[in-house]
Coordinates of C-alpha atoms in Angstrom, one line a residue:
Chain A
X1 CA -24.6 80.0 -17.9
X2 CA -23.7 76.5 -18.9
X3 CA -24.0 75.5 -22.5
X4 CA -26.5 73.0 -23.7
X5 CA -25.3 69.4 -23.3
X6 CA -23.6 67.8 -26.2
X7 CA -26.0 65.3 -27.8
X8 CA -25.1 61.9 -29.3
X9 CA -27.6 59.5 -30.8
X10 CA -27.4 55.7 -30.9
X11 CA -29.6 52.6 -31.5
X12 CA -29.6 49.5 -29.3
X13 CA -28.3 46.8 -31.5
X14 CA -28.6 43.0 -31.1
X15 CA -25.0 42.7 -29.9
X16 CA -25.9 45.2 -27.2
X17 CA -28.5 43.0 -25.7
X18 CA -28.0 39.7 -23.8
X19 CA -30.1 36.6 -23.1
X20 CA -32.1 38.6 -20.5
X21 CA -33.4 40.7 -23.4
X22 CA -31.9 44.0 -22.4
X23 CA -28.7 46.0 -22.7
X24 CA -25.8 44.2 -21.1
X25 CA -24.7 46.6 -18.4
X26 CA -21.1 46.8 -19.5
X27 CA -22.0 48.0 -23.0
X28 CA -23.3 51.3 -21.6
X29 CA -19.7 52.3 -21.0
X30 CA -18.9 51.5 -24.7
X31 CA -21.7 53.9 -25.7
X32 CA -20.6 56.5 -23.2
X33 CA -17.1 56.4 -24.8
X34 CA -18.5 56.7 -28.3
X35 CA -20.2 59.9 -27.1
X36 CA -17.0 61.0 -25.5
X37 CA -15.1 60.5 -28.7
X38 CA -17.7 62.4 -30.7
X39 CA -17.5 65.2 -28.1
X40 CA -13.8 65.4 -28.1
X41 CA -13.8 65.7 -31.9
X42 CA -16.4 68.4 -31.6
X43 CA -14.1 70.3 -29.3
X44 CA -11.2 69.9 -31.8
X45 CA -9.4 67.2 -30.0
X46 CA -10.2 64.0 -31.8
X47 CA -8.8 60.9 -30.0
X48 CA -6.9 59.7 -33.0
X49 CA -4.6 62.7 -32.5
X50 CA -4.3 62.2 -28.7
X51 CA -3.3 58.5 -28.9
X52 CA 0.1 57.5 -30.0
X53 CA 3.4 59.2 -30.0
X54 CA 2.8 62.1 -32.4
X55 CA 3.2 65.8 -31.5
X56 CA -0.4 66.1 -30.4
X57 CA -0.3 62.9 -28.2
X58 CA -2.1 63.4 -24.9
X59 CA -2.6 60.4 -22.7
X60 CA -5.9 60.8 -21.0
X61 CA -6.9 57.4 -19.5
X62 CA -10.1 57.0 -17.7
X63 CA -9.4 56.5 -14.1
X64 CA -12.9 56.2 -12.8
X65 CA -16.2 55.2 -14.3
X66 CA -19.7 54.6 -12.9
X67 CA -23.2 54.1 -14.1
X68 CA -26.7 53.9 -12.7
X69 CA -29.3 51.9 -14.6
X70 CA -32.9 53.1 -14.3
X71 CA -34.9 51.6 -17.1
X72 CA -34.0 48.6 -19.3
X73 CA -32.9 49.4 -22.8
X74 CA -34.1 47.0 -25.5
X75 CA -33.3 46.0 -29.0
X76 CA -34.1 48.8 -31.5
X77 CA -34.4 51.5 -28.9
X78 CA -33.3 54.9 -30.0
X79 CA -31.2 56.5 -27.3
X80 CA -30.1 60.2 -27.0
X81 CA -27.0 60.7 -24.9
X82 CA -26.6 64.0 -23.3
X83 CA -23.0 64.7 -22.3
X84 CA -22.1 67.3 -19.8
X85 CA -18.8 68.4 -18.3
X86 CA -19.2 67.8 -14.6
X87 CA -15.9 69.2 -13.5
X88 CA -12.5 70.4 -14.8
X89 CA -9.3 70.3 -12.9
X90 CA -5.8 71.3 -13.9
X91 CA -4.9 67.7 -15.1
X92 CA -8.3 66.0 -15.2
X93 CA -12.0 66.3 -15.9
X94 CA -15.2 64.5 -15.3
X95 CA -18.0 63.9 -17.8
X96 CA -21.6 63.0 -17.1
X97 CA -23.9 61.1 -19.5
X98 CA -27.6 60.8 -19.5
X99 CA -29.2 58.1 -21.6
X100 CA -32.7 59.2 -22.6
X101 CA -35.3 57.1 -24.5
X102 CA -37.5 58.5 -27.2
X103 CA -40.0 59.7 -24.6
X104 CA -37.2 61.7 -23.0
X105 CA -37.1 59.4 -20.0
X106 CA -33.7 58.8 -18.3
X107 CA -32.8 55.2 -18.7
X108 CA -29.3 55.4 -17.4
X109 CA -26.6 57.8 -16.3
X110 CA -22.9 57.5 -16.3
X111 CA -19.8 59.4 -15.3
X112 CA -16.2 59.0 -16.5
X113 CA -13.1 60.7 -15.0
X114 CA -10.2 61.4 -17.3
X115 CA -6.7 62.2 -16.0
X116 CA -3.6 63.4 -17.8
X117 CA -1.0 60.6 -17.5
X118 CA 2.0 62.6 -18.4
X119 CA 5.0 62.8 -16.1
X120 CA 6.0 66.4 -16.5
X121 CA 3.3 67.8 -14.3
X122 CA 1.9 70.1 -17.0
X123 CA -1.8 70.8 -17.1
X124 CA -4.3 70.1 -19.8
X125 CA -3.7 72.0 -23.0
X126 CA -5.1 75.5 -22.5
X127 CA -7.5 75.1 -25.4
X128 CA -8.9 71.9 -24.1
X129 CA -9.1 73.2 -20.6
X130 CA -11.0 76.3 -21.7
X131 CA -13.4 74.4 -23.9
X132 CA -14.2 72.0 -21.1
X133 CA -14.5 74.8 -18.5
X134 CA -17.0 76.7 -20.6
X135 CA -19.2 73.7 -20.6
X136 CA -19.1 72.9 -16.9
X137 CA -22.7 72.2 -16.1
X138 CA -22.7 71.7 -12.4
X139 CA -22.6 75.1 -10.7
X140 CA -21.2 73.6 -7.6
X141 CA -18.1 72.3 -9.4
X142 CA -16.5 75.2 -11.1
X143 CA -13.4 75.1 -13.2
X144 CA -11.9 77.7 -10.8
X145 CA -11.8 75.2 -8.0
X146 CA -9.9 72.8 -10.3
X147 CA -7.0 75.1 -10.8
X148 CA -5.9 74.7 -7.2
X149 CA -6.3 70.9 -7.2
X150 CA -3.4 68.8 -6.1
X151 CA -1.3 67.2 -9.0
X152 CA -3.1 63.9 -8.5
X153 CA -6.5 65.5 -8.7
X154 CA -7.6 63.2 -5.9
X155 CA -10.4 65.5 -5.1
X156 CA -12.2 65.0 -8.3
X157 CA -15.9 64.4 -7.7
X158 CA -16.9 60.8 -7.4
X159 CA -20.1 61.1 -5.5
X160 CA -23.5 59.4 -6.1
X161 CA -24.8 59.9 -9.6
Chain B
X1 CA -15.1 36.3 10.2
X2 CA -15.6 36.9 6.6
X3 CA -14.7 34.1 4.2
X4 CA -11.8 34.4 1.8
X5 CA -12.7 36.3 -1.4
X6 CA -13.9 34.2 -4.4
X7 CA -11.1 34.1 -6.9
X8 CA -11.4 34.2 -10.7
X9 CA -8.6 34.2 -13.2
X10 CA -8.4 35.8 -16.7
X11 CA -5.9 36.8 -19.3
X12 CA -6.0 40.1 -21.1
X13 CA -6.6 39.2 -24.7
X14 CA -6.1 41.3 -27.8
X15 CA -9.7 42.3 -28.1
X16 CA -9.5 43.6 -24.5
X17 CA -7.0 46.2 -25.6
X18 CA -7.4 49.3 -27.7
X19 CA -5.2 51.5 -29.9
X20 CA -3.7 53.0 -26.7
X21 CA -2.2 49.6 -26.0
X22 CA -4.1 49.0 -22.7
X23 CA -7.4 47.5 -21.5
X24 CA -10.4 49.5 -22.9
X25 CA -12.0 50.7 -19.7
X26 CA -15.5 49.3 -20.5
X27 CA -14.2 45.8 -20.8
X28 CA -13.4 45.7 -17.1
X29 CA -17.1 45.4 -16.5
X30 CA -17.3 42.4 -18.8
X31 CA -14.6 40.7 -16.8
X32 CA -16.3 41.6 -13.6
X33 CA -19.5 40.0 -14.8
X34 CA -17.6 36.9 -15.9
X35 CA -16.3 36.6 -12.3
X36 CA -19.9 37.3 -11.0
X37 CA -21.3 34.5 -13.2
X38 CA -18.6 32.0 -11.9
X39 CA -19.3 33.1 -8.3
X40 CA -23.1 32.7 -8.7
X41 CA -22.6 29.2 -10.1
X42 CA -20.2 28.5 -7.2
X43 CA -23.1 29.5 -4.8
X44 CA -25.5 27.2 -6.6
X45 CA -27.3 29.9 -8.5
X46 CA -26.0 29.8 -12.1
X47 CA -27.3 32.6 -14.2
X48 CA -28.7 30.3 -16.8
X49 CA -31.3 29.2 -14.3
X50 CA -32.0 32.8 -13.1
X51 CA -32.7 34.1 -16.6
X52 CA -35.8 33.4 -18.5
X53 CA -39.2 32.3 -17.5
X54 CA -38.5 28.9 -15.8
X55 CA -39.4 28.0 -12.2
X56 CA -36.0 29.2 -11.0
X57 CA -36.1 32.5 -12.9
X58 CA -34.9 35.4 -10.7
X59 CA -34.4 38.8 -12.4
X60 CA -31.4 40.4 -10.8
X61 CA -30.4 43.3 -13.0
X62 CA -27.4 45.4 -12.2
X63 CA -28.6 48.8 -11.1
X64 CA -25.3 50.4 -10.4
X65 CA -21.7 49.8 -11.4
X66 CA -18.5 51.6 -10.9
X67 CA -14.8 51.1 -11.4
X68 CA -11.5 52.7 -10.5
X69 CA -8.5 52.1 -12.7
X70 CA -5.1 52.3 -11.0
X71 CA -2.6 50.6 -13.3
X72 CA -2.9 49.9 -17.0
X73 CA -3.5 46.2 -18.0
X74 CA -1.8 45.1 -21.1
X75 CA -2.0 42.2 -23.7
X76 CA -1.1 38.9 -22.1
X77 CA -1.4 40.1 -18.5
X78 CA -2.6 37.4 -16.1
X79 CA -5.2 38.9 -13.8
X80 CA -6.6 37.5 -10.6
X81 CA -10.1 38.9 -9.7
X82 CA -11.0 38.8 -6.0
X83 CA -14.7 39.0 -5.5
X84 CA -16.2 40.0 -2.2
X85 CA -19.7 40.6 -1.1
X86 CA -19.9 44.2 0.0
X87 CA -23.4 44.2 1.3
X88 CA -26.6 42.2 1.3
X89 CA -30.1 43.7 1.6
X90 CA -33.5 42.0 1.5
X91 CA -33.8 42.5 -2.3
X92 CA -30.3 43.5 -3.4
X93 CA -26.6 43.0 -2.9
X94 CA -23.4 44.7 -3.8
X95 CA -20.2 42.9 -5.0
X96 CA -16.7 44.3 -4.9
X97 CA -14.0 43.2 -7.3
X98 CA -10.2 43.7 -7.1
X99 CA -8.2 43.1 -10.2
X100 CA -4.6 42.0 -9.2
X101 CA -1.7 41.5 -11.5
X102 CA 0.8 38.7 -11.1
X103 CA 2.8 40.7 -8.5
X104 CA -0.4 41.0 -6.5
X105 CA -0.7 44.7 -7.2
X106 CA -4.2 46.1 -7.5
X107 CA -4.7 47.3 -11.1
X108 CA -8.4 48.1 -10.8
X109 CA -11.4 47.8 -8.6
X110 CA -15.1 47.6 -9.4
X111 CA -18.4 47.4 -7.7
X112 CA -21.8 46.1 -9.0
X113 CA -25.2 46.4 -7.3
X114 CA -27.8 43.8 -8.1
X115 CA -31.5 44.3 -7.3
X116 CA -34.4 41.9 -7.5
X117 CA -36.7 43.2 -10.2
X118 CA -39.8 41.2 -9.2
X119 CA -43.0 43.0 -8.5
X120 CA -44.3 40.8 -5.6
X121 CA -42.0 42.4 -3.0
X122 CA -40.6 39.1 -2.0
X123 CA -37.0 39.1 -0.8
X124 CA -34.0 37.2 -2.3
X125 CA -34.4 33.4 -2.0
X126 CA -33.3 32.4 1.5
X127 CA -30.5 30.2 0.2
X128 CA -29.0 32.9 -1.9
X129 CA -29.4 35.6 0.8
X130 CA -27.7 33.3 3.4
X131 CA -24.9 32.4 1.0
X132 CA -24.2 36.0 0.3
X133 CA -24.6 37.1 3.9
X134 CA -22.0 34.6 5.0
X135 CA -19.5 36.2 2.7
X136 CA -20.1 39.9 3.6
X137 CA -16.6 41.2 3.8
X138 CA -17.2 44.7 5.0
X139 CA -17.8 44.7 8.7
X140 CA -19.5 48.0 8.6
X141 CA -22.2 46.7 6.2
X142 CA -23.8 43.7 7.8
X143 CA -26.6 41.6 6.4
X144 CA -28.7 42.4 9.4
X145 CA -28.9 46.1 8.4
X146 CA -30.2 45.0 5.1
X147 CA -33.2 43.2 6.4
X148 CA -34.7 46.5 7.4
X149 CA -34.0 48.3 4.1
X150 CA -36.8 49.9 2.2
X151 CA -38.2 48.0 -0.7
X152 CA -36.2 50.0 -3.2
X153 CA -33.1 49.4 -1.2
X154 CA -32.1 53.0 -2.0
X155 CA -29.7 52.9 0.9
X156 CA -27.4 50.4 -0.7
X157 CA -23.8 51.5 -0.5
X158 CA -22.5 53.4 -3.4
X159 CA -19.6 55.3 -1.8
X160 CA -16.1 55.9 -3.1
X161 CA -14.4 52.6 -4.0
Chain C
X1 CA -31.7 45.6 -62.9
X2 CA -30.5 45.4 -59.3
X3 CA -31.3 48.2 -56.9
X4 CA -28.6 50.4 -55.5
X5 CA -26.9 48.8 -52.5
X6 CA -28.2 49.7 -49.1
X7 CA -25.8 52.1 -47.4
X8 CA -24.9 52.3 -43.7
X9 CA -22.4 54.6 -42.1
X10 CA -20.1 54.1 -39.1
X11 CA -17.1 55.5 -37.4
X12 CA -14.2 53.3 -36.1
X13 CA -14.3 53.9 -32.4
X14 CA -11.6 53.3 -29.8
X15 CA -13.2 50.0 -28.6
X16 CA -13.1 48.8 -32.2
X17 CA -9.3 49.0 -32.3
X18 CA -6.8 46.8 -30.5
X19 CA -3.2 47.1 -29.3
X20 CA -2.0 46.7 -32.9
X21 CA -3.7 50.0 -33.7
X22 CA -6.3 48.7 -36.1
X23 CA -9.8 47.3 -36.1
X24 CA -9.9 44.0 -34.3
X25 CA -11.0 41.5 -37.0
X26 CA -14.0 40.1 -35.1
X27 CA -15.6 43.5 -34.7
X28 CA -16.2 43.7 -38.5
X29 CA -18.9 41.2 -38.0
X30 CA -20.5 43.4 -35.3
X31 CA -20.6 46.3 -37.8
X32 CA -21.9 44.0 -40.5
X33 CA -24.8 43.0 -38.3
X34 CA -25.5 46.6 -37.4
X35 CA -25.9 47.3 -41.1
X36 CA -28.1 44.2 -41.4
X37 CA -30.4 45.4 -38.6
X38 CA -30.7 48.8 -40.3
X39 CA -31.4 47.1 -43.6
X40 CA -34.1 44.8 -42.2
X41 CA -35.8 47.8 -40.6
X42 CA -35.6 49.5 -43.9
X43 CA -37.4 46.6 -45.5
X44 CA -40.1 46.7 -42.8
X45 CA -38.9 43.7 -40.8
X46 CA -37.1 45.2 -37.8
X47 CA -35.3 42.5 -35.7
X48 CA -37.1 43.5 -32.6
X49 CA -40.2 42.1 -34.2
X50 CA -38.5 38.9 -35.4
X51 CA -37.0 38.0 -32.1
X52 CA -39.0 36.5 -29.3
X53 CA -42.3 34.7 -29.2
X54 CA -44.7 37.3 -30.6
X55 CA -46.9 36.9 -33.7
X56 CA -44.2 38.3 -35.9
X57 CA -41.4 36.1 -34.5
X58 CA -39.2 34.8 -37.2
X59 CA -36.0 33.0 -36.2
X60 CA -33.3 33.8 -38.7
X61 CA -30.0 32.8 -37.3
X62 CA -26.8 33.4 -39.1
X63 CA -25.5 30.0 -40.3
X64 CA -22.4 31.2 -42.1
X65 CA -20.2 34.3 -42.0
X66 CA -17.0 35.3 -43.7
X67 CA -14.8 38.3 -44.2
X68 CA -11.8 39.4 -46.1
X69 CA -9.7 42.2 -44.9
X70 CA -7.9 44.3 -47.4
X71 CA -6.8 47.6 -45.8
X72 CA -6.5 48.2 -42.0
X73 CA -9.2 50.4 -40.5
X74 CA -8.1 52.9 -37.8
X75 CA -9.5 55.0 -35.0
X76 CA -11.7 57.7 -36.3
X77 CA -12.1 56.3 -39.8
X78 CA -15.4 57.0 -41.5
X79 CA -16.7 53.9 -43.1
X80 CA -19.5 53.4 -45.6
X81 CA -21.0 49.9 -45.7
X82 CA -22.7 48.9 -48.9
X83 CA -25.0 46.0 -48.3
X84 CA -26.2 43.9 -51.2
X85 CA -28.4 40.8 -51.3
X86 CA -26.2 38.1 -52.8
X87 CA -28.9 35.4 -53.0
X88 CA -32.4 34.4 -51.8
X89 CA -33.7 30.9 -51.3
X90 CA -37.0 29.7 -50.1
X91 CA -35.8 29.6 -46.5
X92 CA -32.6 31.5 -46.5
X93 CA -30.6 34.4 -48.0
X94 CA -27.1 35.7 -48.2
X95 CA -26.0 39.3 -47.8
X96 CA -22.7 40.9 -49.0
X97 CA -21.1 43.9 -47.3
X98 CA -18.4 46.1 -48.6
X99 CA -16.6 48.4 -46.2
X100 CA -15.4 51.5 -48.0
X101 CA -13.2 54.3 -46.6
X102 CA -13.7 58.0 -47.3
X103 CA -11.8 57.6 -50.6
X104 CA -14.2 54.9 -51.7
X105 CA -11.5 52.2 -51.3
X106 CA -12.7 48.8 -50.2
X107 CA -11.2 48.0 -46.8
X108 CA -13.0 44.8 -46.1
X109 CA -15.8 42.6 -47.4
X110 CA -18.1 40.2 -45.6
X111 CA -20.9 37.8 -46.2
X112 CA -23.5 36.5 -43.9
X113 CA -26.0 33.7 -44.6
X114 CA -29.3 33.7 -42.7
X115 CA -31.6 30.6 -42.5
X116 CA -35.1 30.2 -41.3
X117 CA -34.9 28.0 -38.2
X118 CA -38.6 27.1 -38.0
X119 CA -39.7 23.5 -38.0
X120 CA -42.8 23.7 -40.1
X121 CA -40.9 23.9 -43.4
X122 CA -42.7 27.1 -44.5
X123 CA -40.7 29.6 -46.5
X124 CA -39.7 33.1 -45.8
X125 CA -42.7 35.5 -45.4
X126 CA -43.7 36.5 -48.9
X127 CA -43.1 40.2 -48.3
X128 CA -39.6 39.6 -47.0
X129 CA -38.8 37.2 -49.8
X130 CA -40.0 39.6 -52.4
X131 CA -38.2 42.6 -50.9
X132 CA -34.9 40.6 -50.8
X133 CA -35.4 39.1 -54.3
X134 CA -35.8 42.6 -55.8
X135 CA -32.4 43.5 -54.4
X136 CA -30.5 40.5 -55.6
X137 CA -27.3 42.0 -56.9
X138 CA -25.5 39.1 -58.3
X139 CA -27.0 38.2 -61.7
X140 CA -25.7 34.7 -61.4
X141 CA -27.7 33.9 -58.3
X142 CA -31.3 34.7 -58.9
X143 CA -34.2 34.4 -56.6
X144 CA -35.8 32.0 -59.0
X145 CA -33.1 29.4 -58.4
X146 CA -33.8 29.7 -54.8
X147 CA -37.4 28.6 -55.0
X148 CA -36.4 25.1 -55.8
X149 CA -33.8 24.8 -53.1
X150 CA -33.9 21.9 -50.7
X151 CA -35.4 22.7 -47.3
X152 CA -31.9 22.9 -45.7
X153 CA -30.8 25.3 -48.4
X154 CA -27.4 23.5 -48.4
X155 CA -26.7 24.9 -51.8
X156 CA -26.6 28.5 -50.6
X157 CA -23.5 30.2 -52.0
X158 CA -20.4 30.2 -49.9
X159 CA -17.7 30.7 -52.3
X160 CA -14.6 33.0 -52.2
X161 CA -15.5 36.5 -51.5
Chain D
X1 CA 1.2 12.0 -38.6
X2 CA -0.4 15.3 -37.6
X3 CA -0.3 16.2 -33.9
X4 CA -3.3 16.3 -31.8
X5 CA -5.3 19.5 -32.1
X6 CA -4.5 22.3 -29.6
X7 CA -7.4 22.5 -27.1
X8 CA -8.8 25.6 -25.5
X9 CA -11.7 25.7 -23.1
X10 CA -14.3 28.5 -22.6
X11 CA -17.7 29.2 -21.1
X12 CA -20.5 31.0 -22.8
X13 CA -21.0 34.1 -20.7
X14 CA -24.0 36.4 -20.5
X15 CA -22.2 39.1 -22.7
X16 CA -21.7 36.4 -25.4
X17 CA -25.4 35.9 -25.7
X18 CA -28.0 38.3 -27.3
X19 CA -31.7 38.8 -27.0
X20 CA -32.3 35.7 -29.1
X21 CA -30.9 33.8 -26.2
X22 CA -27.9 32.4 -28.1
X23 CA -24.3 33.3 -28.8
X24 CA -24.1 36.4 -31.0
X25 CA -22.5 35.2 -34.2
X26 CA -19.7 37.7 -34.2
X27 CA -18.4 36.7 -30.8
X28 CA -17.4 33.4 -32.1
X29 CA -14.5 35.2 -33.8
X30 CA -13.4 36.7 -30.4
X31 CA -13.3 33.2 -28.9
X32 CA -11.4 31.9 -31.9
X33 CA -8.8 34.6 -31.4
X34 CA -8.5 33.8 -27.7
X35 CA -7.7 30.2 -28.7
X36 CA -5.2 31.5 -31.3
X37 CA -3.5 33.7 -28.7
X38 CA -3.2 30.7 -26.3
X39 CA -1.9 28.6 -29.2
X40 CA 0.7 31.1 -30.3
X41 CA 1.9 31.4 -26.7
X42 CA 2.1 27.6 -26.5
X43 CA 4.3 27.7 -29.6
X44 CA 6.6 30.2 -28.0
X45 CA 5.3 33.2 -29.9
X46 CA 3.0 35.1 -27.6
X47 CA 1.2 38.0 -29.3
X48 CA 2.4 40.5 -26.8
X49 CA 5.9 40.0 -28.3
X50 CA 4.6 40.1 -31.9
X51 CA 2.8 43.4 -31.6
X52 CA 4.5 46.7 -31.5
X53 CA 7.9 47.9 -32.5
X54 CA 10.2 45.7 -30.4
X55 CA 12.9 43.4 -31.8
X56 CA 10.4 40.5 -31.9
X57 CA 7.6 42.5 -33.6
X58 CA 5.9 40.5 -36.3
X59 CA 2.8 41.9 -37.9
X60 CA 0.5 39.0 -38.7
X61 CA -2.9 40.5 -39.4
X62 CA -5.9 38.3 -40.2
X63 CA -6.7 38.7 -43.8
X64 CA -9.6 36.2 -44.0
X65 CA -12.0 34.7 -41.5
X66 CA -15.1 32.5 -41.8
X67 CA -17.4 30.6 -39.6
X68 CA -20.2 28.0 -39.9
X69 CA -22.7 27.8 -37.1
X70 CA -24.3 24.4 -36.6
X71 CA -25.9 24.3 -33.2
X72 CA -26.8 27.3 -31.0
X73 CA -24.5 27.9 -28.0
X74 CA -26.3 29.2 -24.9
X75 CA -25.4 30.9 -21.6
X76 CA -23.3 28.6 -19.4
X77 CA -22.3 26.2 -22.1
X78 CA -18.9 24.7 -21.7
X79 CA -17.1 24.8 -25.0
X80 CA -13.9 23.0 -26.1
X81 CA -12.2 24.6 -29.1
X82 CA -9.9 22.3 -31.1
X83 CA -7.4 24.4 -33.1
X84 CA -5.7 22.8 -36.1
X85 CA -3.2 24.2 -38.6
X86 CA -4.9 24.0 -41.9
X87 CA -2.0 25.2 -44.0
X88 CA 1.3 27.0 -43.9
X89 CA 2.8 29.1 -46.6
X90 CA 6.0 31.0 -46.7
X91 CA 4.4 34.2 -45.4
X92 CA 1.0 33.0 -44.2
X93 CA -0.9 30.3 -42.5
X94 CA -4.5 29.2 -41.9
X95 CA -6.0 27.9 -38.7
X96 CA -9.1 25.8 -38.2
X97 CA -11.3 25.9 -35.1
X98 CA -13.9 23.4 -34.1
X99 CA -16.2 24.4 -31.2
X100 CA -17.5 21.3 -29.4
X101 CA -20.1 21.2 -26.7
X102 CA -19.8 18.9 -23.6
X103 CA -21.2 16.0 -25.6
X104 CA -18.5 16.5 -28.1
X105 CA -20.9 17.7 -30.8
X106 CA -19.6 20.3 -33.2
X107 CA -21.5 23.5 -32.6
X108 CA -19.5 25.8 -34.9
X109 CA -16.4 25.8 -37.1
X110 CA -14.2 28.7 -38.0
X111 CA -11.1 29.5 -40.1
X112 CA -8.7 32.4 -39.9
X113 CA -5.9 33.2 -42.3
X114 CA -2.9 35.2 -41.1
X115 CA -0.5 36.9 -43.4
X116 CA 2.9 38.5 -42.7
X117 CA 2.5 42.2 -43.4
X118 CA 6.2 43.1 -43.6
X119 CA 7.5 44.8 -46.7
X120 CA 10.9 43.1 -46.9
X121 CA 9.5 39.9 -48.4
X122 CA 11.1 37.7 -45.8
X123 CA 9.2 34.6 -44.8
X124 CA 7.8 33.6 -41.4
X125 CA 10.5 33.1 -38.7
X126 CA 11.9 29.6 -39.2
X127 CA 10.9 28.5 -35.7
X128 CA 7.3 29.6 -36.2
X129 CA 7.1 28.1 -39.7
X130 CA 8.4 24.8 -38.4
X131 CA 6.2 24.7 -35.4
X132 CA 3.1 25.4 -37.6
X133 CA 4.2 22.9 -40.3
X134 CA 4.6 20.1 -37.8
X135 CA 0.9 20.6 -36.9
X136 CA -0.6 20.8 -40.3
X137 CA -3.6 18.7 -40.0
X138 CA -4.8 18.5 -43.5
X139 CA -2.8 16.0 -45.5
X140 CA -3.7 17.7 -48.7
X141 CA -2.2 21.0 -47.8
X142 CA 1.4 20.4 -46.8
X143 CA 3.9 23.0 -45.7
X144 CA 6.1 22.0 -48.6
X145 CA 3.6 23.4 -51.0
X146 CA 3.7 26.6 -49.1
X147 CA 7.3 27.3 -49.6
X148 CA 6.8 28.0 -53.3
X149 CA 3.8 30.2 -52.8
X150 CA 3.8 33.7 -54.4
X151 CA 4.6 36.6 -52.0
X152 CA 1.0 37.5 -51.7
X153 CA 0.1 33.9 -50.8
X154 CA -3.1 34.4 -52.8
X155 CA -3.5 30.7 -53.1
X156 CA -4.1 30.1 -49.5
X157 CA -7.0 27.8 -49.0
X158 CA -10.3 29.5 -48.5
X159 CA -12.7 26.8 -49.5
X160 CA -16.0 25.7 -47.9
X161 CA -15.6 24.9 -44.2

């Protein structure tokens, strides 16, 4: 059974909005990444350790991102982000984000795909792979499938949100 | 025959980059929107006229957005954005963006979907619809199809980039 | 006796940093404004009520801003912002921000000056003026002085941080 | 005789604006930095060479920044930034920015102070120091003064804009 989604809270601030009075669409990806950073720290893999040239460096650039906007978000709105692991492959994973307002209504959804950018062909660290696999929320996209993925992980899901 | 893509130029600035030394993924959407704003002005529909409550107001929020990142962009890089109209419907349209480096290599792609948010059910202004339809780049997604779309335009393309 | 400063917490996220590996200087002002928004809500004057054309609309644009950077802030850093009211005038006020790291060391300071942009010459709402005046931290800049300021409040403090 | 100011052009884009319909104050510093980056490249010292660990690396963090806002900037506005060198010291320099609208009216001003962050006590590279000194706009703050400044350059000008 999948775990509960990881929850992250935020407020819509003035700089998030634009002259149309609502969240500028691009800023949703900033908030998704904030949630991702909190999630990775929660898993024991804070980004500050992954970035750079230290022993724990692990280049995990985002290779795909998408969002769907359903209800406008406005200045002062309190937003709850629910982060779920959509899929895990040997060298990549996909995360889903739901942005819920105070009434619990979905205002936006997003997905990011993260791929290991190392050259040696090694897979994700075992601890990270396991932590992600335990949280795979989508029954149709199991971590088992991922283990047989091609090195490029071209098959990672990228369907309609 | 489709028109040439609309071209927009930008430089990667320090605030575009992050501690990993490359473009922060979310900022790609900011640049895509800059290109969109220049494109709309080129078509005679500058966003400053569309936003607000004036006679020319036309709420066109982005309802979907996606990007694929292929090569990292770095501080100082000169980027050429090629903007194409992917599809036009009665009340919505989709735009494609290719981000090319100085060698002409694709570094990233993006798509945005824009939907009319008016309540009266009217379609896009005829002048805008025509200007977009003339630029539809994807032969498989003609403007004619769009005229029969449902009001919500749920069928707007959102496939793999 | 001045009240305790208003405290606001934040983390330095990846998008806050740049290719030099530290907080991009301009983003400090975004964080200062986030603290300001939280502070104004705490006082009972949330910005969502002040912006727009409603009965509670109160245009309070920032007319001056400055910052001093003392220690670099890096990805993952936990920052405590201490917000103090530096001065209150009839139609304007100045806020000071100290950005402290987890060891309590000052990493940056900032000041913003906010001026009422209404045309009728009226002062700040009494409730807001009083709430700010009670929090004036700098003994040399009392709210009493402010009451005799010229309409433009040209004399508002803007000295070295 | 001081040289003409260095000119940099920009448009106010949707993401620059906020729900109040005008430029979000913090974004002015982003634009100032864009002008600075173009200026440094013009002088032969592009930031991509200064950042990092290469032979030309030169850490020049901004230690102070300030802005004054005089007229609101709105979506679509064409802005001309005039960049002037306010002062040069042995290990630091100050830049002034004027933001002019299409009518040539000043909408905002800003200043940034940049200090060499190296530990060896060496001054700015001679070529950079000379290029900046030739452009010092303020007759009262000559480059000659700067050569005798203390290592910390505490005396760098930071007066009212």
